[in-house]
Short mmCIF file of C-alpha atoms in Angstrom, two decimals:
data_model
loop_
_atom_site.label_atom_id
_atom_site.label_comp_id
_atom_site.label_asym_id
_atom_site.label_seq_id
_atom_site.Cartn_x
_atom_site.Cartn_y
_atom_site.Cartn_z
CA MET D 1 27.69 -42.33 -29.18
CA SER D 2 29.66 -41.17 -32.20
CA ARG D 3 28.72 -41.05 -35.80
CA GLU D 4 31.68 -40.00 -37.98
CA ASN D 5 32.94 -38.88 -41.47
CA THR D 6 30.38 -39.03 -44.10
CA PRO D 7 27.75 -36.42 -44.21
CA THR D 8 28.43 -32.91 -45.25
CA ARG D 9 27.65 -29.78 -43.13
CA ARG D 10 24.81 -29.03 -45.51
CA GLY D 11 23.15 -32.42 -45.24
CA PHE D 12 23.58 -32.39 -41.49
CA ILE D 13 22.05 -28.85 -40.93
CA GLY D 14 19.37 -29.43 -43.57
CA GLY D 15 17.94 -32.11 -41.08
CA ILE D 16 17.91 -29.66 -38.10
CA VAL D 17 14.91 -27.59 -37.32
CA THR D 18 16.49 -24.15 -36.77
CA GLY D 19 13.56 -21.67 -36.16
CA THR D 20 14.57 -21.13 -32.55
CA ALA D 21 18.09 -21.83 -32.85
CA VAL D 22 20.88 -19.05 -31.98
CA ALA D 23 23.96 -19.50 -33.99
CA LEU D 24 26.73 -17.59 -32.65
CA SER D 25 30.27 -17.88 -34.33
CA GLY D 26 33.21 -17.73 -31.86
CA CYS D 27 36.49 -16.13 -32.89
CA THR D 28 39.64 -18.20 -33.08
CA GLY D 29 42.01 -17.73 -30.39
CA GLY D 30 45.72 -16.64 -30.09
CA ASP D 31 48.59 -17.73 -32.12
CA ASN D 32 49.07 -21.40 -30.80
CA GLY D 33 47.03 -24.41 -30.00
CA ALA D 34 47.40 -23.72 -26.32
CA ASP D 35 44.99 -20.83 -26.40
CA PRO D 36 41.17 -21.52 -26.51
CA SER D 37 39.05 -19.68 -29.00
CA GLU D 38 36.63 -16.96 -27.93
CA PRO D 39 33.72 -19.10 -26.82
CA ALA D 40 29.99 -18.73 -28.13
CA ASP D 41 27.30 -19.04 -25.69
CA GLY D 42 27.37 -22.56 -23.84
CA PHE D 43 30.95 -23.17 -24.87
CA GLU D 44 33.90 -22.25 -22.31
CA GLY D 45 36.69 -22.72 -24.98
CA VAL D 46 37.94 -24.66 -27.95
CA LEU D 47 41.67 -25.62 -28.05
CA VAL D 48 44.11 -28.30 -29.30
CA GLU D 49 45.96 -30.46 -26.68
CA GLY D 50 48.57 -32.75 -28.14
CA ILE D 51 46.82 -34.33 -31.10
CA ASP D 52 43.14 -33.81 -29.71
CA LEU D 53 40.78 -31.10 -30.49
CA VAL D 54 39.24 -30.26 -27.04
CA ILE D 55 35.88 -28.67 -26.61
CA GLU D 56 34.95 -27.24 -23.15
CA PHE D 57 31.36 -26.25 -22.14
CA GLU D 58 29.95 -23.93 -19.51
CA GLU D 59 28.39 -25.53 -16.53
CA ASP D 60 24.84 -24.86 -17.38
CA HIS D 61 25.15 -25.32 -21.27
CA PRO D 62 22.09 -26.40 -23.07
CA PHE D 63 23.53 -29.00 -25.40
CA ASP D 64 22.79 -32.71 -25.78
CA ALA D 65 24.69 -33.20 -28.96
CA LEU D 66 27.86 -32.00 -30.60
CA SER D 67 28.96 -31.90 -34.28
CA VAL D 68 32.48 -30.84 -35.62
CA ILE D 69 32.66 -29.84 -39.36
CA GLN D 70 35.83 -30.05 -41.17
CA PRO D 71 37.32 -27.14 -43.38
CA GLY D 72 36.15 -28.83 -46.55
CA GLY D 73 32.40 -28.89 -45.18
CA GLU D 74 32.47 -32.60 -44.23
CA LEU D 75 31.26 -33.96 -41.00
CA LEU D 76 34.18 -35.02 -38.80
CA VAL D 77 32.30 -36.26 -35.74
CA GLU D 78 28.58 -36.11 -34.40
CA ARG D 79 28.35 -37.15 -30.81
CA ASP D 80 25.70 -37.31 -28.16
CA LEU D 81 26.51 -35.55 -25.13
CA ALA D 82 25.73 -37.07 -21.46
CA PRO D 83 24.06 -34.74 -19.13
CA GLY D 84 26.51 -32.39 -17.31
CA VAL D 85 29.42 -33.10 -19.40
CA ARG D 86 31.89 -30.41 -19.55
CA ARG D 87 34.60 -31.57 -21.84
CA GLU D 88 34.93 -33.60 -24.99
CA SER D 89 38.01 -34.71 -26.68
CA ILE D 90 38.23 -35.58 -30.50
CA GLU D 91 41.36 -37.11 -31.95
CA LEU D 92 42.96 -35.31 -34.90
CA GLY D 93 46.13 -37.35 -35.06
CA THR D 94 48.48 -36.32 -37.77
CA THR D 95 46.29 -37.12 -40.80
CA TYR D 96 43.80 -34.29 -40.34
CA GLN D 97 42.59 -31.63 -42.79
CA PRO D 98 44.28 -28.22 -41.82
CA GLY D 99 41.97 -25.16 -41.74
CA GLU D 100 38.94 -23.78 -39.80
CA TYR D 101 36.91 -26.35 -37.84
CA GLU D 102 33.42 -25.56 -36.96
CA ILE D 103 31.91 -26.81 -33.62
CA ILE D 104 28.07 -27.01 -33.39
CA GLY D 105 26.31 -27.47 -30.15
CA SER D 106 22.61 -28.78 -30.51
CA SER D 107 19.74 -29.06 -28.15
CA ASP D 108 16.69 -31.23 -29.03
CA GLY D 109 17.63 -31.44 -32.61
CA ASP D 110 17.99 -27.65 -32.86
CA GLU D 111 21.29 -25.90 -33.57
CA ALA D 112 21.88 -23.85 -30.33
CA ALA D 113 25.38 -22.31 -30.84
CA THR D 114 28.32 -22.63 -32.91
CA THR D 115 32.09 -21.64 -32.48
CA SER D 116 35.19 -22.32 -34.55
CA LEU D 117 38.98 -22.80 -34.39
CA VAL D 118 41.54 -22.63 -37.03
CA VAL D 119 43.59 -25.77 -36.64
CA GLU D 120 46.86 -25.98 -38.79
CA PRO D 121 50.52 -26.54 -38.04
CA ASP D 122 53.54 -24.04 -38.80
CA VAL D 123 56.61 -26.19 -38.39
CA ALA D 124 59.97 -24.51 -38.81
CA ILE D 125 63.65 -25.61 -38.42
CA GLU D 126 64.71 -23.77 -35.24
CA SER D 127 68.32 -25.12 -35.24
CA LEU D 128 70.81 -27.65 -36.61
CA ARG D 129 73.90 -28.83 -34.97
CA LEU D 130 76.48 -31.34 -35.78
CA GLY D 131 76.74 -34.32 -33.31
CA ARG D 132 80.57 -34.21 -33.47
CA ASN D 133 80.39 -30.53 -32.30
CA HIS D 134 77.71 -31.19 -29.72
CA PRO D 135 78.30 -34.79 -28.43
CA ASP D 136 76.53 -33.99 -25.10
CA GLU D 137 73.40 -33.33 -26.91
CA MET D 138 73.10 -36.46 -28.88
CA TYR D 139 70.56 -39.17 -27.99
CA GLU D 140 71.22 -41.45 -25.10
CA GLY D 141 73.37 -44.47 -26.24
CA ALA D 142 74.69 -42.88 -29.31
CA SER D 143 77.97 -44.58 -30.42
CA GLU D 144 81.11 -42.20 -31.01
CA ARG D 145 80.67 -43.33 -34.76
CA ARG D 146 77.21 -42.12 -34.98
CA THR D 147 77.86 -38.96 -32.95
CA GLN D 148 80.55 -38.02 -35.62
CA MET D 149 78.27 -38.64 -38.46
CA GLU D 150 74.72 -37.37 -37.55
CA ALA D 151 73.07 -34.07 -36.98
CA ILE D 152 70.65 -32.85 -34.29
CA VAL D 153 67.75 -30.90 -35.58
CA THR D 154 65.33 -28.88 -33.38
CA LEU D 155 61.90 -28.09 -34.78
CA GLU D 156 59.32 -25.75 -33.51
CA ASN D 157 55.47 -25.81 -34.19
CA ARG D 158 54.18 -22.37 -33.94
CA GLY D 159 50.87 -23.30 -35.35
CA THR D 160 47.58 -24.22 -33.91
CA GLY D 161 47.65 -27.90 -35.05
CA PRO D 162 49.77 -30.97 -34.42
CA ASP D 163 52.15 -32.38 -37.11
CA ALA D 164 54.82 -35.02 -37.27
CA ALA D 165 58.23 -35.26 -39.02
CA THR D 166 58.18 -38.04 -41.50
CA GLY D 167 61.60 -37.51 -43.25
CA LEU D 168 64.71 -35.70 -42.83
CA LEU D 169 66.75 -34.99 -46.06
CA PHE D 170 70.17 -33.46 -46.78
CA ALA D 171 71.30 -31.95 -50.06
CA GLY D 172 74.25 -30.01 -51.28
CA ASP D 173 77.91 -29.66 -50.18
CA ILE D 174 78.17 -32.31 -47.45
CA PRO D 175 79.81 -35.71 -47.29
CA ASN D 176 76.82 -37.76 -47.70
CA PRO D 177 73.68 -36.09 -49.20
CA THR D 178 70.41 -38.08 -49.09
CA PRO D 179 69.98 -40.27 -52.23
CA ASP D 180 67.02 -39.46 -54.35
CA ASP D 181 65.88 -42.99 -53.92
CA TYR D 182 66.26 -43.12 -50.08
CA GLU D 183 63.28 -45.25 -48.68
CA ASN D 184 63.63 -44.68 -44.87
CA SER D 185 62.85 -41.62 -42.99
CA GLY D 186 66.26 -40.74 -42.07
CA ILE D 187 65.19 -39.90 -38.42
CA TYR D 188 66.56 -41.96 -35.58
CA ASP D 189 63.79 -43.61 -33.68
CA THR D 190 64.39 -42.76 -29.99
CA ASN D 191 61.32 -44.58 -28.55
CA SER D 192 62.75 -47.97 -29.70
CA ASP D 193 65.32 -50.22 -28.01
CA ILE D 194 66.49 -51.32 -31.40
CA ASP D 195 68.55 -48.91 -33.48
CA GLY D 196 66.44 -47.83 -36.50
CA HIS D 197 64.52 -45.25 -38.43
CA ALA D 198 61.30 -43.63 -36.96
CA GLU D 199 58.31 -43.79 -39.00
CA GLU D 200 57.42 -40.44 -37.72
CA VAL D 201 57.84 -37.99 -34.78
CA SER D 202 55.05 -36.03 -33.45
CA ILE D 203 55.28 -32.21 -33.24
CA PRO D 204 52.46 -30.95 -30.96
CA SER D 205 51.23 -27.35 -31.38
CA ASP D 206 53.23 -24.64 -29.63
CA GLU D 207 56.06 -27.08 -28.72
CA THR D 208 59.72 -27.82 -29.67
CA VAL D 209 60.77 -31.14 -30.67
CA THR D 210 64.49 -32.48 -31.39
CA ILE D 211 64.92 -35.08 -33.78
CA TYR D 212 68.36 -36.88 -34.85
CA SER D 213 69.44 -37.83 -38.35
CA TYR D 214 69.93 -41.61 -39.06
CA SER D 215 71.26 -41.44 -42.62
CA THR D 216 74.85 -40.51 -41.67
CA PRO D 217 75.01 -37.20 -43.66
CA PHE D 218 78.45 -36.32 -42.42
CA ASN D 219 79.98 -39.78 -43.15
CA PRO D 220 83.58 -39.15 -44.24
CA ALA D 221 83.69 -42.22 -46.44
CA THR D 222 83.01 -40.22 -49.56
CA ASP D 223 84.41 -38.01 -52.19
CA ASN D 224 81.41 -35.68 -52.42
CA VAL D 225 83.44 -32.82 -50.47
CA SER D 226 86.96 -32.15 -49.44
CA CYS D 227 88.76 -30.81 -46.40
CA SER D 228 91.90 -28.80 -46.61
CA PRO D 229 94.10 -26.75 -44.39
CA ASP D 230 92.98 -23.60 -46.26
CA THR D 231 89.41 -24.37 -45.76
CA GLU D 232 86.82 -25.44 -48.19
CA ASP D 233 83.47 -23.54 -48.44
CA GLY D 234 79.90 -24.84 -49.39
CA GLU D 235 76.48 -24.70 -48.95
CA PHE D 236 73.76 -27.35 -48.07
CA GLU D 237 70.17 -27.58 -47.55
CA VAL D 238 67.93 -29.48 -45.03
CA THR D 239 64.37 -30.50 -45.56
CA VAL D 240 61.93 -31.85 -42.99
CA GLN D 241 59.06 -33.80 -44.62
CA THR D 242 55.95 -33.41 -42.58
CA ALA D 243 52.60 -35.37 -42.47
CA VAL D 244 50.19 -32.26 -42.45
CA GLN D 245 51.89 -29.09 -43.37
CA GLY D 246 51.55 -28.36 -47.15
CA GLU D 247 55.13 -26.78 -47.53
CA PRO D 248 57.85 -28.78 -45.75
CA PRO D 249 60.27 -26.69 -43.52
CA VAL D 250 63.55 -25.96 -45.56
CA GLN D 251 66.75 -24.34 -44.28
CA GLN D 252 70.04 -23.48 -46.14
CA TYR D 253 73.50 -23.45 -44.34
CA ALA D 254 76.93 -22.39 -45.09
CA VAL D 255 79.60 -24.86 -44.40
CA THR D 256 83.39 -24.88 -43.97
CA TYR D 257 85.78 -27.69 -43.95
CA THR D 258 89.25 -27.07 -42.41
CA GLY D 259 91.95 -29.78 -41.92
CA GLU D 260 94.07 -32.48 -43.40
CA GLU D 261 91.45 -35.10 -44.01
CA LEU D 262 87.72 -35.43 -43.94
CA ALA D 263 87.67 -37.84 -41.13
CA ASP D 264 89.38 -35.57 -38.65
CA CYS D 265 88.15 -32.25 -40.37
CA ASP D 266 86.85 -29.27 -38.45
CA ILE D 267 83.29 -28.64 -39.83
CA GLN D 268 81.47 -25.58 -39.07
CA ILE D 269 78.02 -24.60 -40.08
CA GLU D 270 76.04 -21.35 -40.05
CA VAL D 271 72.44 -20.44 -41.25
CA ILE D 272 71.99 -18.65 -44.46
CA ASP D 273 69.07 -16.17 -43.89
#
Protein backbone atom coordinates (compact mmCIF):
# COMPACT_ATOMS: atom_id res chain seq x y z
CA MET A 1 0.00 0.00 0.00
CA SER A 2 1.34 3.44 -0.89
CA ARG A 3 0.34 6.84 0.43
CA GLU A 4 2.12 9.64 -1.35
CA ASN A 5 3.13 13.28 -1.53
CA THR A 6 1.21 15.34 1.00
CA PRO A 7 2.34 15.28 4.65
CA THR A 8 5.65 16.79 5.74
CA ARG A 9 8.26 14.85 7.68
CA ARG A 10 7.34 16.82 10.81
CA GLY A 11 3.72 15.77 10.55
CA PHE A 12 4.70 12.19 9.82
CA ILE A 13 7.18 11.86 12.68
CA GLY A 14 4.78 13.63 15.04
CA GLY A 15 2.41 10.70 14.73
CA ILE A 16 5.03 8.09 15.67
CA VAL A 17 5.79 6.90 19.16
CA THR A 18 9.58 7.13 19.29
CA GLY A 19 10.40 6.12 22.87
CA THR A 20 12.11 2.88 21.82
CA ALA A 21 13.14 3.91 18.33
CA VAL A 22 16.74 3.86 17.22
CA ALA A 23 17.42 6.57 14.63
CA LEU A 24 20.67 5.85 12.80
CA SER A 25 21.64 8.10 9.90
CA GLY A 26 23.54 6.40 7.09
CA CYS A 27 26.18 8.17 5.02
CA THR A 28 25.73 8.80 1.34
CA GLY A 29 27.82 6.59 -0.86
CA GLY A 30 30.41 7.27 -3.53
CA ASP A 31 30.29 9.81 -6.32
CA ASN A 32 27.65 8.17 -8.49
CA GLY A 33 24.26 6.56 -8.37
CA ALA A 34 25.63 3.05 -8.80
CA ASP A 35 27.18 3.07 -5.32
CA PRO A 36 24.81 2.40 -2.40
CA SER A 37 24.85 4.49 0.71
CA GLU A 38 26.56 3.21 3.85
CA PRO A 39 23.50 1.60 5.41
CA ALA A 40 22.03 1.94 8.87
CA ASP A 41 20.88 -1.08 10.88
CA GLY A 42 18.28 -3.02 8.91
CA PHE A 43 19.21 -1.39 5.60
CA GLU A 44 21.58 -3.14 3.23
CA GLY A 45 21.91 -0.21 0.85
CA VAL A 46 20.26 2.73 -0.89
CA LEU A 47 21.08 3.54 -4.50
CA VAL A 48 19.69 4.89 -7.75
CA GLU A 49 19.10 2.53 -10.66
CA GLY A 50 17.97 4.19 -13.87
CA ILE A 51 15.18 6.52 -12.77
CA ASP A 52 14.33 4.62 -9.56
CA LEU A 53 15.40 5.04 -5.96
CA VAL A 54 16.12 1.52 -4.69
CA ILE A 55 16.16 0.55 -1.02
CA GLU A 56 17.61 -2.82 -0.05
CA PHE A 57 17.04 -4.44 3.36
CA GLU A 58 18.94 -6.92 5.46
CA GLU A 59 17.43 -10.39 5.59
CA ASP A 60 16.31 -10.07 9.23
CA HIS A 61 15.32 -6.40 9.15
CA PRO A 62 12.56 -5.35 11.59
CA PHE A 63 10.64 -2.99 9.27
CA ASP A 64 6.98 -3.28 8.37
CA ALA A 65 6.72 0.20 6.84
CA LEU A 66 8.91 2.52 4.81
CA SER A 67 8.82 6.28 4.35
CA VAL A 68 10.90 8.45 2.01
CA ILE A 69 11.25 12.17 2.76
CA GLN A 70 12.17 14.63 0.02
CA PRO A 71 14.92 17.25 0.44
CA GLY A 72 12.35 19.94 1.22
CA GLY A 73 10.87 17.88 4.07
CA GLU A 74 7.76 16.65 2.24
CA LEU A 75 6.75 13.01 2.32
CA LEU A 76 7.40 11.38 -1.04
CA VAL A 77 6.20 7.86 -0.28
CA GLU A 78 4.86 6.00 2.74
CA ARG A 79 4.59 2.30 2.06
CA ASP A 80 3.72 -0.85 4.02
CA LEU A 81 6.27 -3.64 3.60
CA ALA A 82 5.33 -7.27 3.12
CA PRO A 83 7.03 -9.73 5.51
CA GLY A 84 10.43 -10.79 4.24
CA VAL A 85 10.69 -8.12 1.55
CA ARG A 86 14.33 -7.37 0.69
CA ARG A 87 14.01 -4.62 -1.92
CA GLU A 88 11.72 -1.70 -2.73
CA SER A 89 11.87 0.57 -5.78
CA ILE A 90 10.42 4.08 -5.92
CA GLU A 91 10.23 5.86 -9.24
CA LEU A 92 11.90 9.26 -9.28
CA GLY A 93 11.53 9.91 -13.01
CA THR A 94 12.98 13.18 -14.28
CA THR A 95 10.75 15.56 -12.32
CA TYR A 96 12.08 14.89 -8.84
CA GLN A 97 13.54 17.40 -6.38
CA PRO A 98 17.34 17.05 -6.19
CA GLY A 99 19.00 16.89 -2.78
CA GLU A 100 19.22 14.59 0.23
CA TYR A 101 16.49 11.96 0.57
CA GLU A 102 15.84 10.47 4.01
CA ILE A 103 14.68 6.86 4.18
CA ILE A 104 12.88 5.79 7.36
CA GLY A 105 12.22 2.20 8.35
CA SER A 106 9.45 1.71 10.93
CA SER A 107 8.24 -1.20 13.02
CA ASP A 108 4.84 -1.33 14.74
CA GLY A 109 4.47 2.42 14.27
CA ASP A 110 7.87 3.26 15.74
CA GLU A 111 10.76 4.70 13.75
CA ALA A 112 13.40 1.96 13.89
CA ALA A 113 16.22 3.34 11.70
CA THR A 114 16.96 5.95 9.08
CA THR A 115 19.47 6.32 6.28
CA SER A 116 19.89 8.85 3.51
CA LEU A 117 21.22 9.44 0.02
CA VAL A 118 21.96 12.62 -1.92
CA VAL A 119 20.22 12.32 -5.28
CA GLU A 120 21.19 14.96 -7.82
CA PRO A 121 22.43 14.93 -11.41
CA ASP A 122 25.69 16.38 -12.69
CA VAL A 123 25.36 16.44 -16.47
CA ALA A 124 28.21 17.73 -18.61
CA ILE A 125 28.94 17.90 -22.33
CA GLU A 126 31.67 15.33 -22.88
CA SER A 127 32.18 15.91 -26.60
CA LEU A 128 30.75 17.50 -29.74
CA ARG A 129 31.39 16.16 -33.23
CA LEU A 130 30.09 17.29 -36.60
CA GLY A 131 28.17 14.69 -38.55
CA ARG A 132 29.93 15.77 -41.74
CA ASN A 133 33.31 14.90 -40.17
CA HIS A 134 32.08 11.71 -38.47
CA PRO A 135 29.41 10.19 -40.73
CA ASP A 136 29.89 6.71 -39.27
CA GLU A 137 28.81 8.02 -35.86
CA MET A 138 25.46 9.43 -37.01
CA TYR A 139 22.22 7.72 -36.05
CA GLU A 140 21.02 4.81 -38.17
CA GLY A 141 19.22 5.97 -41.30
CA ALA A 142 20.59 9.52 -41.26
CA SER A 143 20.45 10.98 -44.74
CA GLU A 144 23.52 12.52 -46.38
CA ARG A 145 21.84 15.93 -46.07
CA ARG A 146 21.25 15.50 -42.33
CA THR A 147 24.76 14.15 -41.85
CA GLN A 148 26.22 17.29 -43.40
CA MET A 149 24.15 19.65 -41.25
CA GLU A 150 23.76 18.03 -37.82
CA ALA A 151 25.98 17.58 -34.75
CA ILE A 152 26.64 14.65 -32.43
CA VAL A 153 26.71 15.51 -28.72
CA THR A 154 27.81 13.09 -26.00
CA LEU A 155 26.62 13.82 -22.46
CA GLU A 156 27.92 12.36 -19.22
CA ASN A 157 25.95 12.29 -15.99
CA ARG A 158 28.52 12.23 -13.18
CA GLY A 159 25.93 12.72 -10.46
CA THR A 160 23.86 10.47 -8.23
CA GLY A 161 20.48 11.18 -9.84
CA PRO A 162 18.92 10.80 -13.28
CA ASP A 163 18.15 13.68 -15.60
CA ALA A 164 16.91 14.22 -19.14
CA ALA A 165 18.02 16.41 -22.04
CA THR A 166 15.05 18.52 -23.12
CA GLY A 167 16.69 20.97 -25.51
CA LEU A 168 19.85 21.43 -27.59
CA LEU A 169 20.73 25.02 -28.48
CA PHE A 170 23.47 26.52 -30.66
CA ALA A 171 24.62 30.15 -30.64
CA GLY A 172 27.46 32.14 -32.18
CA ASP A 173 29.54 31.81 -35.33
CA ILE A 174 27.84 28.86 -36.99
CA PRO A 175 25.73 28.76 -40.16
CA ASN A 176 22.36 28.31 -38.44
CA PRO A 177 22.17 29.32 -34.74
CA THR A 178 19.05 28.28 -32.83
CA PRO A 179 16.41 31.06 -33.10
CA ASP A 180 15.24 32.66 -29.85
CA ASP A 181 11.66 31.61 -30.60
CA TYR A 182 12.54 28.00 -31.46
CA GLU A 183 9.80 25.79 -30.01
CA ASN A 184 11.19 22.29 -30.59
CA SER A 185 13.79 20.43 -28.55
CA GLY A 186 16.32 20.42 -31.38
CA ILE A 187 17.13 16.78 -30.47
CA TYR A 188 16.51 13.96 -32.94
CA ASP A 189 14.13 11.27 -31.70
CA THR A 190 16.04 8.02 -32.17
CA ASN A 191 13.19 6.02 -30.59
CA SER A 192 10.64 6.87 -33.27
CA ASP A 193 10.21 5.45 -36.76
CA ILE A 194 9.09 8.90 -37.90
CA ASP A 195 11.72 11.62 -38.19
CA GLY A 196 11.11 14.28 -35.56
CA HIS A 197 12.16 15.97 -32.35
CA ALA A 198 12.43 14.06 -29.09
CA GLU A 199 10.57 15.57 -26.14
CA GLU A 200 13.40 14.43 -23.86
CA VAL A 201 16.24 11.95 -23.71
CA SER A 202 16.93 10.25 -20.38
CA ILE A 203 20.42 10.52 -18.88
CA PRO A 204 20.70 8.00 -16.03
CA SER A 205 23.24 8.60 -13.28
CA ASP A 206 26.78 7.42 -13.94
CA GLU A 207 26.04 6.91 -17.64
CA THR A 208 27.03 8.45 -20.95
CA VAL A 209 24.38 9.22 -23.57
CA THR A 210 24.73 10.46 -27.15
CA ILE A 211 22.15 12.80 -28.66
CA TYR A 212 21.90 14.23 -32.17
CA SER A 213 20.90 17.73 -33.19
CA TYR A 214 17.77 18.13 -35.31
CA SER A 215 17.84 21.87 -35.97
CA THR A 216 20.47 21.82 -38.77
CA PRO A 217 23.01 24.08 -36.99
CA PHE A 218 25.46 23.61 -39.89
CA ASN A 219 22.99 24.26 -42.70
CA PRO A 220 25.01 26.07 -45.42
CA ALA A 221 21.95 27.94 -46.74
CA THR A 222 22.76 31.03 -44.67
CA ASP A 223 24.88 34.15 -44.60
CA ASN A 224 25.55 34.04 -40.85
CA VAL A 225 29.15 32.89 -41.46
CA SER A 226 31.41 32.65 -44.48
CA CYS A 227 34.04 30.26 -45.76
CA SER A 228 37.28 31.29 -47.51
CA PRO A 229 40.56 29.71 -48.68
CA ASP A 230 42.35 31.87 -46.11
CA THR A 231 40.21 30.38 -43.30
CA GLU A 232 37.56 32.20 -41.32
CA ASP A 233 37.71 31.91 -37.52
CA GLY A 234 34.87 32.06 -35.03
CA GLU A 235 33.42 30.82 -31.75
CA PHE A 236 30.11 29.22 -30.85
CA GLU A 237 28.33 27.91 -27.77
CA VAL A 238 26.28 24.77 -27.16
CA THR A 239 23.71 24.57 -24.35
CA VAL A 240 21.86 21.43 -23.28
CA GLN A 241 18.62 22.17 -21.48
CA THR A 242 17.85 19.63 -18.75
CA ALA A 243 14.80 18.60 -16.76
CA VAL A 244 16.32 18.50 -13.24
CA GLN A 245 19.74 20.12 -13.12
CA GLY A 246 19.62 23.76 -12.12
CA GLU A 247 22.44 25.04 -14.32
CA PRO A 248 22.33 23.61 -17.85
CA PRO A 249 25.55 22.22 -19.33
CA VAL A 250 27.24 24.80 -21.58
CA GLN A 251 30.40 24.48 -23.68
CA GLN A 252 32.22 26.95 -25.94
CA TYR A 253 34.04 25.96 -29.11
CA ALA A 254 36.45 27.59 -31.53
CA VAL A 255 35.57 26.95 -35.19
CA THR A 256 37.35 27.46 -38.50
CA TYR A 257 35.93 27.53 -42.03
CA THR A 258 38.29 26.81 -44.95
CA GLY A 259 37.29 26.51 -48.61
CA GLU A 260 35.57 28.22 -51.50
CA GLU A 261 31.90 27.87 -50.52
CA LEU A 262 30.12 27.06 -47.27
CA ALA A 263 28.40 24.04 -48.81
CA ASP A 264 31.78 22.37 -49.41
CA CYS A 265 33.68 24.03 -46.57
CA ASP A 266 36.11 22.21 -44.32
CA ILE A 267 34.79 22.93 -40.81
CA GLN A 268 36.91 22.14 -37.79
CA ILE A 269 36.03 22.67 -34.13
CA GLU A 270 37.97 22.69 -30.87
CA VAL A 271 36.86 22.98 -27.25
CA ILE A 272 37.60 26.28 -25.51
CA ASP A 273 38.65 25.44 -21.97
